[in-house]
Each structure stands twice: as structure tokens, then as C-alpha cells.
mmCIF file of C-alpha atoms and ligand atoms in Angstrom:
data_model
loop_
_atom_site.group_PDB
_atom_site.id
_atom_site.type_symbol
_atom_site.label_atom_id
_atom_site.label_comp_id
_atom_site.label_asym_id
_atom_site.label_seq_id
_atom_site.Cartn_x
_atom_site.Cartn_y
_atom_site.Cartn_z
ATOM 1 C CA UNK A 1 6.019 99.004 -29.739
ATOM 2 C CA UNK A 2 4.825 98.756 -25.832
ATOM 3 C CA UNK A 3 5.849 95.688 -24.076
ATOM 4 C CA UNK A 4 1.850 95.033 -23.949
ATOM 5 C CA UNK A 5 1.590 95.067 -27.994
ATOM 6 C CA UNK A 6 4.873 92.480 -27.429
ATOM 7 C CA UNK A 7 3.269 90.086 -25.542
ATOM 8 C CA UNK A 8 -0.212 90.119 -27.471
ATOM 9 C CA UNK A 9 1.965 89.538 -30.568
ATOM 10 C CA UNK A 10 3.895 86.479 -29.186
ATOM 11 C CA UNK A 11 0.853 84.989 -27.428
ATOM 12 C CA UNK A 12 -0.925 85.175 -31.330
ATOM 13 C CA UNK A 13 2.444 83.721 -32.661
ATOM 14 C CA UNK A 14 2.440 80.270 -30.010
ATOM 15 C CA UNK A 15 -1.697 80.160 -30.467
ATOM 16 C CA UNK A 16 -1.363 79.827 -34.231
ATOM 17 C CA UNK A 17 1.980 77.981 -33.929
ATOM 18 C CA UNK A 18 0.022 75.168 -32.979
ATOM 19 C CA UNK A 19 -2.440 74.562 -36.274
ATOM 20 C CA UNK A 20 0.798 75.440 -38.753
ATOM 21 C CA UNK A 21 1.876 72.825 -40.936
ATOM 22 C CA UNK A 22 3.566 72.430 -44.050
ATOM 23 C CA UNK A 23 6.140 70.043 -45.628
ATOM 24 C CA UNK A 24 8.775 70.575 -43.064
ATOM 25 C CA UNK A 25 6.677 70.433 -39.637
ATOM 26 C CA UNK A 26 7.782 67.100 -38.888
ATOM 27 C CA UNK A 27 11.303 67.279 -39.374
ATOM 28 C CA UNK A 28 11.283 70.918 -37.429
ATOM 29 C CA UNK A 29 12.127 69.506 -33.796
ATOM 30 C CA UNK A 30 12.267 72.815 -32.385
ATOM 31 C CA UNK A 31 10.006 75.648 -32.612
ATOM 32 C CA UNK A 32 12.832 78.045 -33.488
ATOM 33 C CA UNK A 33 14.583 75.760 -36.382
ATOM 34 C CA UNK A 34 17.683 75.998 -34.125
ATOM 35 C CA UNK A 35 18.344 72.203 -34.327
ATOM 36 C CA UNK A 36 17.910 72.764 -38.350
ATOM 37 C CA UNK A 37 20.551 70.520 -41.173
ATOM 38 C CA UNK A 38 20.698 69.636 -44.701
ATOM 39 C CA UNK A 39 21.571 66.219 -45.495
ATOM 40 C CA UNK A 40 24.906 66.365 -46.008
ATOM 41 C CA UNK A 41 26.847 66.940 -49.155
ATOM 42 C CA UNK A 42 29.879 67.342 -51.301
ATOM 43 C CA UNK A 43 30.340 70.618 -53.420
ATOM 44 C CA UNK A 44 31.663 67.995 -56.155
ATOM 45 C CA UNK A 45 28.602 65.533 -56.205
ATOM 46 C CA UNK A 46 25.927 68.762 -57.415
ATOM 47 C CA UNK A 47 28.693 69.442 -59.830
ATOM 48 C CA UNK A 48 28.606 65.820 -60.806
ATOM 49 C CA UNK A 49 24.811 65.569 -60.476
ATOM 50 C CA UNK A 50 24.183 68.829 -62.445
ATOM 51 C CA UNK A 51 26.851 67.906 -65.579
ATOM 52 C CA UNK A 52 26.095 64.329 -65.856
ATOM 53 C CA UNK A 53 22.861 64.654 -66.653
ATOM 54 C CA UNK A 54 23.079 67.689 -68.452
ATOM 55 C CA UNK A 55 26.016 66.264 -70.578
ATOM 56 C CA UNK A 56 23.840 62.960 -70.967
ATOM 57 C CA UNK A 57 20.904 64.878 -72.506
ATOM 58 C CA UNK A 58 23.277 66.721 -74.951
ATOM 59 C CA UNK A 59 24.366 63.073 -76.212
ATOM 60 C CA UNK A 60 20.872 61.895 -76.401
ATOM 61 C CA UNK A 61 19.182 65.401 -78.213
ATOM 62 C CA UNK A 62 22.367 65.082 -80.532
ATOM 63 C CA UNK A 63 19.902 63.499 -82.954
ATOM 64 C CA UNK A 64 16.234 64.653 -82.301
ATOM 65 C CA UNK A 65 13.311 63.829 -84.472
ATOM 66 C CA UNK A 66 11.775 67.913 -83.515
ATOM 67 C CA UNK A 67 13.768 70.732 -82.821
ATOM 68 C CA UNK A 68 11.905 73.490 -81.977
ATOM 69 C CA UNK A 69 13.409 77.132 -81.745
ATOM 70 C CA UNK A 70 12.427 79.634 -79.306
ATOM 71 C CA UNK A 71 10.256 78.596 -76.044
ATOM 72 C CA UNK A 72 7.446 81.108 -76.245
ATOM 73 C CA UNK A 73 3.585 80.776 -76.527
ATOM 74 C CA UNK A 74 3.547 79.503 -79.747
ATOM 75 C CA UNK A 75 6.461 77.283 -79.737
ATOM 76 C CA UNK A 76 5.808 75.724 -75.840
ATOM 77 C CA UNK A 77 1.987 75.501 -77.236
ATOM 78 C CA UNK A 78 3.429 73.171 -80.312
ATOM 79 C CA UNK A 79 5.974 71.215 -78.007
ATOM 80 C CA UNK A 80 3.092 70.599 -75.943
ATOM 81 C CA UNK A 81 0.578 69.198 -78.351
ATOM 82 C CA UNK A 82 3.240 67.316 -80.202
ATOM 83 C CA UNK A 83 4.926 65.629 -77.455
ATOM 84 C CA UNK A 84 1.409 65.041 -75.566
ATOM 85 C CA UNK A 85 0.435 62.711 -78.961
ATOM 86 C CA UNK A 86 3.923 60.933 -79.495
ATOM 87 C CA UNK A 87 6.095 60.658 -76.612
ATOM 88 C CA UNK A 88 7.990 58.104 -78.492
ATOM 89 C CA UNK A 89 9.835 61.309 -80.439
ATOM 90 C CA UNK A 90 12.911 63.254 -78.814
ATOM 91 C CA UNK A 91 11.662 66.781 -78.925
ATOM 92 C CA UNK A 92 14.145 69.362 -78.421
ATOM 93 C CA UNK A 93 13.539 73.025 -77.267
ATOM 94 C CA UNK A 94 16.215 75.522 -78.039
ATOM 95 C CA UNK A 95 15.918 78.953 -76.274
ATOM 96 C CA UNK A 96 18.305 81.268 -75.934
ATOM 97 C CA UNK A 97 16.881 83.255 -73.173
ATOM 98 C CA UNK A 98 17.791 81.354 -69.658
ATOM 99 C CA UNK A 99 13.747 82.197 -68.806
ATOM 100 C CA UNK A 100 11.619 80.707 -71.118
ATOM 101 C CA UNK A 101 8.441 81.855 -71.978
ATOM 102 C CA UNK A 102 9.496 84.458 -74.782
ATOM 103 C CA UNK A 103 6.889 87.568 -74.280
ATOM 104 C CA UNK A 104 4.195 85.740 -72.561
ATOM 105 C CA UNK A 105 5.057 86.590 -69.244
ATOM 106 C CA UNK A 106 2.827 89.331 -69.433
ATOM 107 C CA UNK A 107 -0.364 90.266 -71.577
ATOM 108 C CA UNK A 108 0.443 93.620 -73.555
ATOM 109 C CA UNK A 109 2.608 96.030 -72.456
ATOM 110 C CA UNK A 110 3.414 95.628 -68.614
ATOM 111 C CA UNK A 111 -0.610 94.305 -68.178
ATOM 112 C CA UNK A 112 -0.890 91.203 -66.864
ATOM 113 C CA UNK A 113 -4.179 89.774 -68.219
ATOM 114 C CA UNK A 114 -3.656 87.771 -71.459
ATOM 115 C CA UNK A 115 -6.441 87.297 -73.549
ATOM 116 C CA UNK A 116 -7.206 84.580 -75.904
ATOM 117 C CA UNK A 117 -10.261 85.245 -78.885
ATOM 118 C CA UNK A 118 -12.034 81.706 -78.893
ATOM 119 C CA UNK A 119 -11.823 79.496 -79.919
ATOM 120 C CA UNK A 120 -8.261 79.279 -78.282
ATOM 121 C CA UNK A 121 -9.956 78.777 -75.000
ATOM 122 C CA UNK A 122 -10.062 75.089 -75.588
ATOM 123 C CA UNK A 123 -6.677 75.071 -75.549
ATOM 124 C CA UNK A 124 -7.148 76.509 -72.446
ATOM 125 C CA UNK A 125 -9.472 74.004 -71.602
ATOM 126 C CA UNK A 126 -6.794 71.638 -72.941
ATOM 127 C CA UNK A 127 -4.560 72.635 -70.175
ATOM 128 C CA UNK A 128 -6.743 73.282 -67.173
ATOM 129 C CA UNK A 129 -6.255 76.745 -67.329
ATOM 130 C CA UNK A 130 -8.924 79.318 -65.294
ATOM 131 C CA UNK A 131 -10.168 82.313 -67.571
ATOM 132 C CA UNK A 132 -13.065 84.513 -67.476
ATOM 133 C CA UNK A 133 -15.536 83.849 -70.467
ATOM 134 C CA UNK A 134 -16.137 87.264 -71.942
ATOM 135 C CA UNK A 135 -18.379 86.031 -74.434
ATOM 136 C CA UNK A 136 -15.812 86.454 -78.003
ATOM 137 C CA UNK A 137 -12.435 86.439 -75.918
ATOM 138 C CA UNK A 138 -11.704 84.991 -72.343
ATOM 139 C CA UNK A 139 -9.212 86.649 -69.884
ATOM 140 C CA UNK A 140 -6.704 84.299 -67.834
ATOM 141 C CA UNK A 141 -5.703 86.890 -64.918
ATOM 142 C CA UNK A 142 -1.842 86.487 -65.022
ATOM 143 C CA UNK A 143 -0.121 85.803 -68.354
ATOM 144 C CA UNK A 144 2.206 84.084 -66.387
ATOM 145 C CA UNK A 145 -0.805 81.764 -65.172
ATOM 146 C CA UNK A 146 -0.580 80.474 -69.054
ATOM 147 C CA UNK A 147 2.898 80.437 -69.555
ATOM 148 C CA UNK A 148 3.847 78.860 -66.049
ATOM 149 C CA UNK A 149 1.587 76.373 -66.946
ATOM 150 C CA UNK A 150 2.014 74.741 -70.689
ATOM 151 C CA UNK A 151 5.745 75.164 -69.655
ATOM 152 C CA UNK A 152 5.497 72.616 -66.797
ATOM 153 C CA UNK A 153 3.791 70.307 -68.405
ATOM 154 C CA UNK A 154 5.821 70.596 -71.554
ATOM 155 C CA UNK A 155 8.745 70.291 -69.356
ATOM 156 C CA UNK A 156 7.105 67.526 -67.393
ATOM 157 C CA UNK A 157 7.234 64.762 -70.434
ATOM 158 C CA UNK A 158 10.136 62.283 -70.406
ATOM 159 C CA UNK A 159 11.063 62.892 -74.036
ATOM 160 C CA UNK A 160 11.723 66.161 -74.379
ATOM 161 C CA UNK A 161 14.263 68.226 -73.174
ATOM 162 C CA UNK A 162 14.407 72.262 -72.880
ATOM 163 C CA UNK A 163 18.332 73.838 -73.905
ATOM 164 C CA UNK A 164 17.650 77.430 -72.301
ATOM 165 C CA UNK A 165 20.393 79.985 -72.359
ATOM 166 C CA UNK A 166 21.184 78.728 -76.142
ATOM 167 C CA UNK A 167 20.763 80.323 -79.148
ATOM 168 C CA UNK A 168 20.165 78.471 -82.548
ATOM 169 C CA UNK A 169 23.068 80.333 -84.991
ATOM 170 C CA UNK A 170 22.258 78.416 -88.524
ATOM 171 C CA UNK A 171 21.245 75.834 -90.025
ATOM 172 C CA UNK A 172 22.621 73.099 -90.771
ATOM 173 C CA UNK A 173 21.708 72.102 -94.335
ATOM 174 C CA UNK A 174 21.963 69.584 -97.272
ATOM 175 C CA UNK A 175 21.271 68.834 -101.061
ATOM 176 C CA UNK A 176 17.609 67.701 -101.412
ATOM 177 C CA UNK A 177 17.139 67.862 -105.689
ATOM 178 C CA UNK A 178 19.185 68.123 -108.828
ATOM 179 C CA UNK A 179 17.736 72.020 -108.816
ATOM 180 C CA UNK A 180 18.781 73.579 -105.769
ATOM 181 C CA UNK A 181 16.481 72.349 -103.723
ATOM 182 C CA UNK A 182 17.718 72.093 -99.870
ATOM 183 C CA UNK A 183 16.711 70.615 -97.043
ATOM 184 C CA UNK A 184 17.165 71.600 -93.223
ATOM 185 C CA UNK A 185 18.991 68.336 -91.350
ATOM 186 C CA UNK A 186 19.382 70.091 -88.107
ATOM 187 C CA UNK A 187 20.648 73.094 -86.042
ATOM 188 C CA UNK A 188 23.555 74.986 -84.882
ATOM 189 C CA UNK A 189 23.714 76.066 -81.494
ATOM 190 C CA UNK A 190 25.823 77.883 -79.063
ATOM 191 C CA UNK A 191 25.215 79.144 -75.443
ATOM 192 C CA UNK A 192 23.544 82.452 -75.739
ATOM 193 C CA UNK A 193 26.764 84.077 -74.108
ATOM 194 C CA UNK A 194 29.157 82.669 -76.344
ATOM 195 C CA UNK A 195 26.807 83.387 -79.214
ATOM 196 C CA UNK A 196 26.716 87.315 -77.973
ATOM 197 C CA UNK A 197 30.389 87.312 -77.257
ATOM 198 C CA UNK A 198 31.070 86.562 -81.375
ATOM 199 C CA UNK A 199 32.741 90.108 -81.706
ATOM 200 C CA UNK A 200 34.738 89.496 -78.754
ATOM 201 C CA UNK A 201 36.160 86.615 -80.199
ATOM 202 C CA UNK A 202 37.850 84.789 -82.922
ATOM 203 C CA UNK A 203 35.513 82.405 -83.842
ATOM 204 C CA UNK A 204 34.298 80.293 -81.432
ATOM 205 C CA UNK A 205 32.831 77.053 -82.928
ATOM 206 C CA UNK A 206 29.865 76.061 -82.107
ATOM 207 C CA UNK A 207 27.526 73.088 -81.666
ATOM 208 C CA UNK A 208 24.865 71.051 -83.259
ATOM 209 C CA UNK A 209 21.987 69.241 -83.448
ATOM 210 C CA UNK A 210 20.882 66.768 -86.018
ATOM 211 C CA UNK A 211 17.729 65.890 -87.197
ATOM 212 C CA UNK A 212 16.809 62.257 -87.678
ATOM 213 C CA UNK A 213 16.772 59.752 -90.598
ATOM 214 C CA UNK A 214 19.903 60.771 -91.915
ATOM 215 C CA UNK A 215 22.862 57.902 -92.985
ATOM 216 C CA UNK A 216 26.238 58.309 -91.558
ATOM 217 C CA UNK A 217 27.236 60.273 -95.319
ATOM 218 C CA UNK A 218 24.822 62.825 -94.512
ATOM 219 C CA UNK A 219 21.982 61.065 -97.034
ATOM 220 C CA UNK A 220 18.808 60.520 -96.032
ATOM 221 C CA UNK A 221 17.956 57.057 -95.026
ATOM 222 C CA UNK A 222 14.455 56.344 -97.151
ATOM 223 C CA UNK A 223 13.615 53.976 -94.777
ATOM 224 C CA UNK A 224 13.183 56.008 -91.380
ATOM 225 C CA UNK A 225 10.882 59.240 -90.927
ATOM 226 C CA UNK A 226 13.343 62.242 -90.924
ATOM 227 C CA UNK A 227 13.516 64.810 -88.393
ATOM 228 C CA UNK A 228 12.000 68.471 -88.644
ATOM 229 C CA UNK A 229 12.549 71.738 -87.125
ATOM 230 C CA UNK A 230 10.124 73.909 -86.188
ATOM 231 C CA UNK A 231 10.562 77.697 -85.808
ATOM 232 C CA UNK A 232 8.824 79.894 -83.177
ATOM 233 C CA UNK A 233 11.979 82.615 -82.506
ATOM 234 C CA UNK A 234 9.189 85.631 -82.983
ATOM 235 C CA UNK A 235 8.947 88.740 -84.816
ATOM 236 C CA UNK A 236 11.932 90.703 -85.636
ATOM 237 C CA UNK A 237 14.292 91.747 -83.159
ATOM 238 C CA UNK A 238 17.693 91.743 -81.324
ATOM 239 C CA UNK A 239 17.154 87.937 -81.825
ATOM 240 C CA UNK A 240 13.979 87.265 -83.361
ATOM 241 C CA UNK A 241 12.626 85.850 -86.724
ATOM 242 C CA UNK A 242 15.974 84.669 -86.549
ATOM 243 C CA UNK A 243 14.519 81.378 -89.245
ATOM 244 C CA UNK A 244 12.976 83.628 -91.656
ATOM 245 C CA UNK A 245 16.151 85.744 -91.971
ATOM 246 C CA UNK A 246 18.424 82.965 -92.814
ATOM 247 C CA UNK A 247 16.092 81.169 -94.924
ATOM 248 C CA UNK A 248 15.628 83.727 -97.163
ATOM 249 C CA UNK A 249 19.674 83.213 -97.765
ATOM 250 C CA UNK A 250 19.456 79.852 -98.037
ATOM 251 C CA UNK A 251 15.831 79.837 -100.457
ATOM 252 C CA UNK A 252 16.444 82.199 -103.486
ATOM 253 C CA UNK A 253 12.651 82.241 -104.168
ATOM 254 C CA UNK A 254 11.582 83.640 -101.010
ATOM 255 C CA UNK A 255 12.230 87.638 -99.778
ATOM 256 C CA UNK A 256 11.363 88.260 -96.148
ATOM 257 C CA UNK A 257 7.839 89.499 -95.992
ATOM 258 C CA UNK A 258 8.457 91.406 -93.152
ATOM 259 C CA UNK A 259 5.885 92.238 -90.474
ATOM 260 C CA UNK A 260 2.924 94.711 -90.835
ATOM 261 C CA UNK A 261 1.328 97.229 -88.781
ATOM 262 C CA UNK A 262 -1.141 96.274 -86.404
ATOM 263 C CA UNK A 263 -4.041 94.791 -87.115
ATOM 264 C CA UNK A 264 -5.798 92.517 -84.280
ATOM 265 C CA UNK A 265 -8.441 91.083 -86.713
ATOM 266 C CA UNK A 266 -6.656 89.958 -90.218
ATOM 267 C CA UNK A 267 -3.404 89.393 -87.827
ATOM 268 C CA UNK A 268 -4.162 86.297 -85.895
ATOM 269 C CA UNK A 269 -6.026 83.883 -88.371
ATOM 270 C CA UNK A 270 -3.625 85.354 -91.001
ATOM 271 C CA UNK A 271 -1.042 83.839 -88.903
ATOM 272 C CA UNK A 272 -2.768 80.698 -88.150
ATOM 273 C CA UNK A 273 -3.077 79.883 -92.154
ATOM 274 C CA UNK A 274 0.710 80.684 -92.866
ATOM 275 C CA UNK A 275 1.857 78.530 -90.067
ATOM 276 C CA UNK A 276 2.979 75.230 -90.391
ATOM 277 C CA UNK A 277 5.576 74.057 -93.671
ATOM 278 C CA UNK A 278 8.103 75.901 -95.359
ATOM 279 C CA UNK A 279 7.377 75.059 -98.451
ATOM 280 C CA UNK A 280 10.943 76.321 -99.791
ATOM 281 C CA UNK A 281 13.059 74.906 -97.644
ATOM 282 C CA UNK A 282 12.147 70.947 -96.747
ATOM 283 C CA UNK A 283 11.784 69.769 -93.023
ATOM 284 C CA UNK A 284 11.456 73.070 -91.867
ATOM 285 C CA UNK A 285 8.087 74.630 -90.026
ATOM 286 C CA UNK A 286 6.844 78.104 -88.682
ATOM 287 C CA UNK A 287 4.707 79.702 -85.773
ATOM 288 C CA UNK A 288 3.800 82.249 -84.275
ATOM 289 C CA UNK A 289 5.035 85.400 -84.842
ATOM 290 C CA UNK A 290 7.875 84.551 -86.733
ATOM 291 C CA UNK A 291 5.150 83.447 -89.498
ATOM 292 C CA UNK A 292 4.287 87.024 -89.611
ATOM 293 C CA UNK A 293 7.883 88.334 -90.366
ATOM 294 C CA UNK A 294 8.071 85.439 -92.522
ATOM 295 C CA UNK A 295 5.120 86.235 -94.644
ATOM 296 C CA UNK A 296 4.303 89.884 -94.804
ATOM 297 C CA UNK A 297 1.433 89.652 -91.846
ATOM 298 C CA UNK A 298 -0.059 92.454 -89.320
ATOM 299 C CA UNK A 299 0.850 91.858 -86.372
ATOM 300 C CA UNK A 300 -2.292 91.412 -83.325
ATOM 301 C CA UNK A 301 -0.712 93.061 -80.558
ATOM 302 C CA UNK A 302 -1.429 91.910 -77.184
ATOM 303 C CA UNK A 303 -4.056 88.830 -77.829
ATOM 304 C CA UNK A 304 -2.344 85.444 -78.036
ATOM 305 C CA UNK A 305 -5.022 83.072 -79.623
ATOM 306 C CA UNK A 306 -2.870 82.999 -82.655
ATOM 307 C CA UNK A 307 0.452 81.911 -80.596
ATOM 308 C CA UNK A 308 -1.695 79.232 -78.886
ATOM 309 C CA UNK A 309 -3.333 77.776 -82.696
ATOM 310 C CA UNK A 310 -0.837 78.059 -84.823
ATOM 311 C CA UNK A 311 1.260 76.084 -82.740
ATOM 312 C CA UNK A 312 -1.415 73.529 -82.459
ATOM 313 C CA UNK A 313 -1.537 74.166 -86.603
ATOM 314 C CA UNK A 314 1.998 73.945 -86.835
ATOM 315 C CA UNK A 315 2.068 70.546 -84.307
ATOM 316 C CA UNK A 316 -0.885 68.738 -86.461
ATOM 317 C CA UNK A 317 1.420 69.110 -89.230
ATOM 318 C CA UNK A 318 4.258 68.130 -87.823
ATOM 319 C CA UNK A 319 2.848 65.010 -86.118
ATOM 320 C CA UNK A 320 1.111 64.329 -89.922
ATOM 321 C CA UNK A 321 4.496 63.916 -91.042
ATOM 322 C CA UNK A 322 5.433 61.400 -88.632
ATOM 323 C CA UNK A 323 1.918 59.661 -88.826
ATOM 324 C CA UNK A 324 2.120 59.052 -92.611
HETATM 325 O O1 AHZ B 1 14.162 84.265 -76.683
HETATM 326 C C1 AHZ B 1 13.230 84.112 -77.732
HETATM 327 C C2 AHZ B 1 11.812 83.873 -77.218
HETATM 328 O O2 AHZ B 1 11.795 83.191 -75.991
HETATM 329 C C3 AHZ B 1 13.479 82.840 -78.540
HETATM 330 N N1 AHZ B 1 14.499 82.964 -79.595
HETATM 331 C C4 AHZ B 1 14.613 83.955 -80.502
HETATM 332 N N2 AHZ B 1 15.661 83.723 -81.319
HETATM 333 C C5 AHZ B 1 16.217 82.551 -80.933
HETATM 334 C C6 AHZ B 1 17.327 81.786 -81.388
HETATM 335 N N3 AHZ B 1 17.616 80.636 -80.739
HETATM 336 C C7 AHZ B 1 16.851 80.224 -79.686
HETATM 337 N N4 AHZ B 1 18.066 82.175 -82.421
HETATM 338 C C8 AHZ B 1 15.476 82.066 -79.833
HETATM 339 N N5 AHZ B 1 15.791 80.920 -79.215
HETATM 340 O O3 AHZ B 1 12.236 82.614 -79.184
HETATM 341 C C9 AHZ B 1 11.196 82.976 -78.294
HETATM 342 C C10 AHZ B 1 10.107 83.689 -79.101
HETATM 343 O O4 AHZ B 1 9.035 83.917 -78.249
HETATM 344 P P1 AHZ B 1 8.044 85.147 -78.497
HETATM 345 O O5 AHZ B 1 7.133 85.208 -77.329
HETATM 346 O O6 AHZ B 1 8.820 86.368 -78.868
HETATM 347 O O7 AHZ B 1 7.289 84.691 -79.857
HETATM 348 P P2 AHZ B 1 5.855 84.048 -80.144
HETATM 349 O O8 AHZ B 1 5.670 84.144 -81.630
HETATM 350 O O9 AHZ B 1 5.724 82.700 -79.524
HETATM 351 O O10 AHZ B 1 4.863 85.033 -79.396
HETATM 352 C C11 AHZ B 1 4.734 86.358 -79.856
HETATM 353 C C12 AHZ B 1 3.748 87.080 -78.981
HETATM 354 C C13 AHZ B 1 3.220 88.332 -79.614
HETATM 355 S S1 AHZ B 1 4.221 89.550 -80.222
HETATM 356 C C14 AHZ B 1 2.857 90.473 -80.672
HETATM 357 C C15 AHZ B 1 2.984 91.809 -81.308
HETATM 358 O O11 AHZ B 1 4.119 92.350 -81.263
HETATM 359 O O12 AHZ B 1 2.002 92.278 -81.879
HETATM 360 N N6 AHZ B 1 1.718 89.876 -80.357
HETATM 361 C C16 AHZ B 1 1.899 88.686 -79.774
HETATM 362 C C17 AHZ B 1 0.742 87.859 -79.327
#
């Protein structure tokens, strides 16, 4: 570069120095940040200030009324709807990923349009979310527009709490009828590390949540609304659909559908009318794709109405239960 181009490059650099500001301008004294600090701080107070409260929410989410598995589309859609209606119920998300967001991150393959068939745009709507109207579908121009989205404002309600890097192992179940009948009182969890490192390992034990409206002999109390769980782990995978497969263990009437080719139109309202209750197992609820693995469905590929509505399906439900 000539010294010319130098000097025309710093004179641009102090004319527009002089109209920048941002966050920091009035703490920056000097133009070059030399004089620059942190408020100062011990190593041990973030330790502190990270455990505490992280420790703290583990002792108040060790009884949740919701406990919803897996943080993708259809499972942040749910937490949203159902934590926007009753923030008086502790609404736990479990997600063994450390991002959350499942496959929503991007539209179908590496694209990163999503589309949503209407009337999922209301959700949309719902959210304050930008999309082109196509006419039958609308396009929101990043899937991670969406995602980024319901997942701060999920994130952003005081009573619920988001456990990334865990992964839900079982269930924790009990008696529910004189014929077998069994009903889901919570969830066992480990961090997603641990829960990969089993074959490493003699058994590491792991950890739980309970649901609530259960007496201190396991029982439940007639008197209180009990907890629910509500699955959203995906179709089957390294992890996913990981619900349907141990339900089908646990419920003796059910085999595992198992998911179906792809099929954009019978998939996603097919999904939408087989989410929500288990109807085998009590207290326990489906979404997404998960419901497809579940139930024998196509799946739709790369449109995400379904993940949006039957999480808003699933959510009604759930929030019925608590109503009645
Ligand atoms: O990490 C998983 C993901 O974030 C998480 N998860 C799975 N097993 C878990 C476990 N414990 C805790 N045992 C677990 N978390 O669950 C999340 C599932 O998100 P997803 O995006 O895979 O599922 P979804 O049903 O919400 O969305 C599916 C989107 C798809 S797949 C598809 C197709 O293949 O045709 N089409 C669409 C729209």
C-alpha cells in the first residue's frame, strides 16, 4: 500500500471515528482502548456465581410439574406456549446436546430457509417472526431466525429452566392400576458425557427428576395436579425417539411404529393428530417427530409446520390437564 493510500485510509478512520457509537463509547477514554479494564474479579467468585445458581436450579427443577425432553422445534414450540399461559408451573427442558435447537438450525439439508405450510405462520405471527407469504407456505430466511428466536423467549420466562448437555436415560416409573397399568413420575438424567461414557465405565449413577403431586411413598397425592412429561427427542437416531423406544418396554400393548418414507403431505397433519397423550403409559406426551417413530408416520422432510403445531397440540393438552 503507498503511503498516500495510508493516509487517505487513516484520515476516513478519524472522520468516521467521530459519529461511532455503541455501548462502550463512553467508557472508551482513549481512542485506541489503551486505557481499557474489566471490573475486577476473582477466578473463585464466576466459579461461585456459575455453580450456585446452577446447583440452586437443580434443587428447585428436582420436582417439576413439565419435563420436556429434547429442545428442538417442536419441543421449544410446546415450552413456549405452555409456559407463556401458566408461568405459575416449573417447566423443565432436558437436552442433551449443549446447543439447543435440535435440527432447526437450518431448513433441509445445509439450506437455510425454513418453511412453514400455514397455517403455522400464526405461530409465526405468535412470535414476531419475519417470513415471506408465498401464498400456501411462508419462508423465514434463516432457520436459525426461528429457532434463535422461540428459544430466547422460552428461555426468557422466570419459570422454566433449560438442562443442556443432559441426556434423559429412563424413566422413572410407578404402579398406576391393579392391571399393569403404569404411570411416568419423572425422569432420569445424566450429563450427556457421562451418559456417552457408559461403556467406559462401571456404572455411573445417575440423576433425576420428579414429576409433581406425588406423596413422600411414591403415591400420588389425589389432591394436587400431577406432573407430566412431554417428549420431543425426534425421529430415530444416535439419540432420538429415545421415549418411544423405552415405552414400548415399559407398555406391552404398544410396538414401535417406526417412521415411514417421506411423504410431505400425509406427514405433517398425520403428526399433528398423533401428538399429544400417550394413551398407554399415563402422564406421558409426544411431539414432533418422535410422534412419527412412535406411530408408524411419513416423515415431511424439510417443512416444519408440523414441529411448530403439534407442539402447540401437544401444549393445549398439556395445559388442559392442569386447567381441569
Ligand atoms: O438433541 C436432541 C434434539 O435437540 C434432543 N434429544 C434427543 N434425545 C434426547 C435425550 N435426552 C435429552 N435422550 C434428547 N435430549 O431432542 C432434540 C430433538 O430435536 P429434533 O429437531 O431432532 O426433533 P423435532 O421433532 O423437534 O424436529 C424434527 C425436525 C424434522 S426431521 C424431518 C425429517 O427427517 O423428515 N423433518 C423435520 C421437520
Amino acid at each position: 500500500m503507498s503511503q498516500t493510500t495510508t493516509n487517505t485510509a487513516t484520515a476516513q478512520l478519524q472522520l468516521n471515528a467521530g459519529t461511532i457509537h455503541h455501548s462502550l463509547s463512553d467508557v472508551v477514554k482513549t481512542e485506541d482502548w489503551s486505557d481499557f479494564e474489566f471490573t475486577p474479579i476473582r477466578e473463585s467468585t464466576v466459579s461461585r456465581a456459575m455453580t450456585r445458581r446452577y446447583f440452586q436450579d437443580m434443587d428447585k427443577f428436582a420436582v417439576s410439574d413439565v419435563v420436556i425432553i429434547g429442545a428442538g422445534s417442536s419441543g421449544l414450540s410446546a415450552a413456549y406456549v405452555i409456559a407463556k399461559n401458566r408461568p405459575d408451573l416449573k417447566i423443565a427442558i432436558i437436552e442433551s446436546n449443549v446447543a439447543p435447537g435440535g435440527g432447526a438450525w437450518l431448513g433441509g439439508q445445509l439450506f437455510s430457509a425454513m418453511i412453514m405450510r400455514k397455517p403455522a405462520h400464526l405461530f409465526l405471527n405468535d412470535l414476531g417472526i419475519q417470513y415471506e407469504d408465498e401464498g400456501d407456505y411462508v419462508v423465514v430466511k434463516h432457520a436459525a431466525l426461528f429457532t434463535s428466536t422461540v428459544l430466547s423467549k422460552v428461555l426468557e420466562f422466570p419459570n422454566v429452566k433449560l438442562f443442556n448437555a443432559t441426556a434423559v436415560e429412563d424413566l422413572v416409573t410407578r404402579p398406576a392400576g391393579p392391571n399393569g397399568e403404569v404411570s411416568a413420575a419423572g425422569v432420569v438424567t445424566n450429563w450427556t458425557l457421562v451418559a456417552m461414557a457408559h461403556d467406559l465405565q462401571s456404572c455411573m449413577d445417575p440423576n433425576v427428576i420428579e414429576l409433581s403431586g406425588y406423596k413422600d411413598d411414591g403415591t400420588r397425592d389425589e389432591s394436587k395436579k400431577h406432573g407430566v412429561i412431554l417428549s420431543t427427542t425426534g425421529h430415530d437416531g444416535p439419540f432420538g425417539a429415545f421415549t418411544a423406544k423405552r415405552i414400548v418396554t415399559i407398555d406391552s400393548k404398544k410396538n414401535l411404529g417406526g417412521m415411514k418414507g417421506l411423504d410431505m403431505n400425509r406427514a405433517e397433519a398425520a403428526v399433528v393428530k398423533e401428538s399429544g397423550a400417550y394413551d398407554g403409559v399415563n402422564s406421558v406426551y409426544f411431539a414432533g417427530m418422535e410422534s412419527a417413530t412412535l406411530h408408524g408416520l411419513n416423515r415431511m422432510g424439510p417443512t416444519f409446520g408440523a414441529m411448530a403445531v403439534s407442539g402447540i397440540k401437544a401444549a393445549e393438552e398439556i395445559l388442559k390437564h392442569f386447567a381441569e
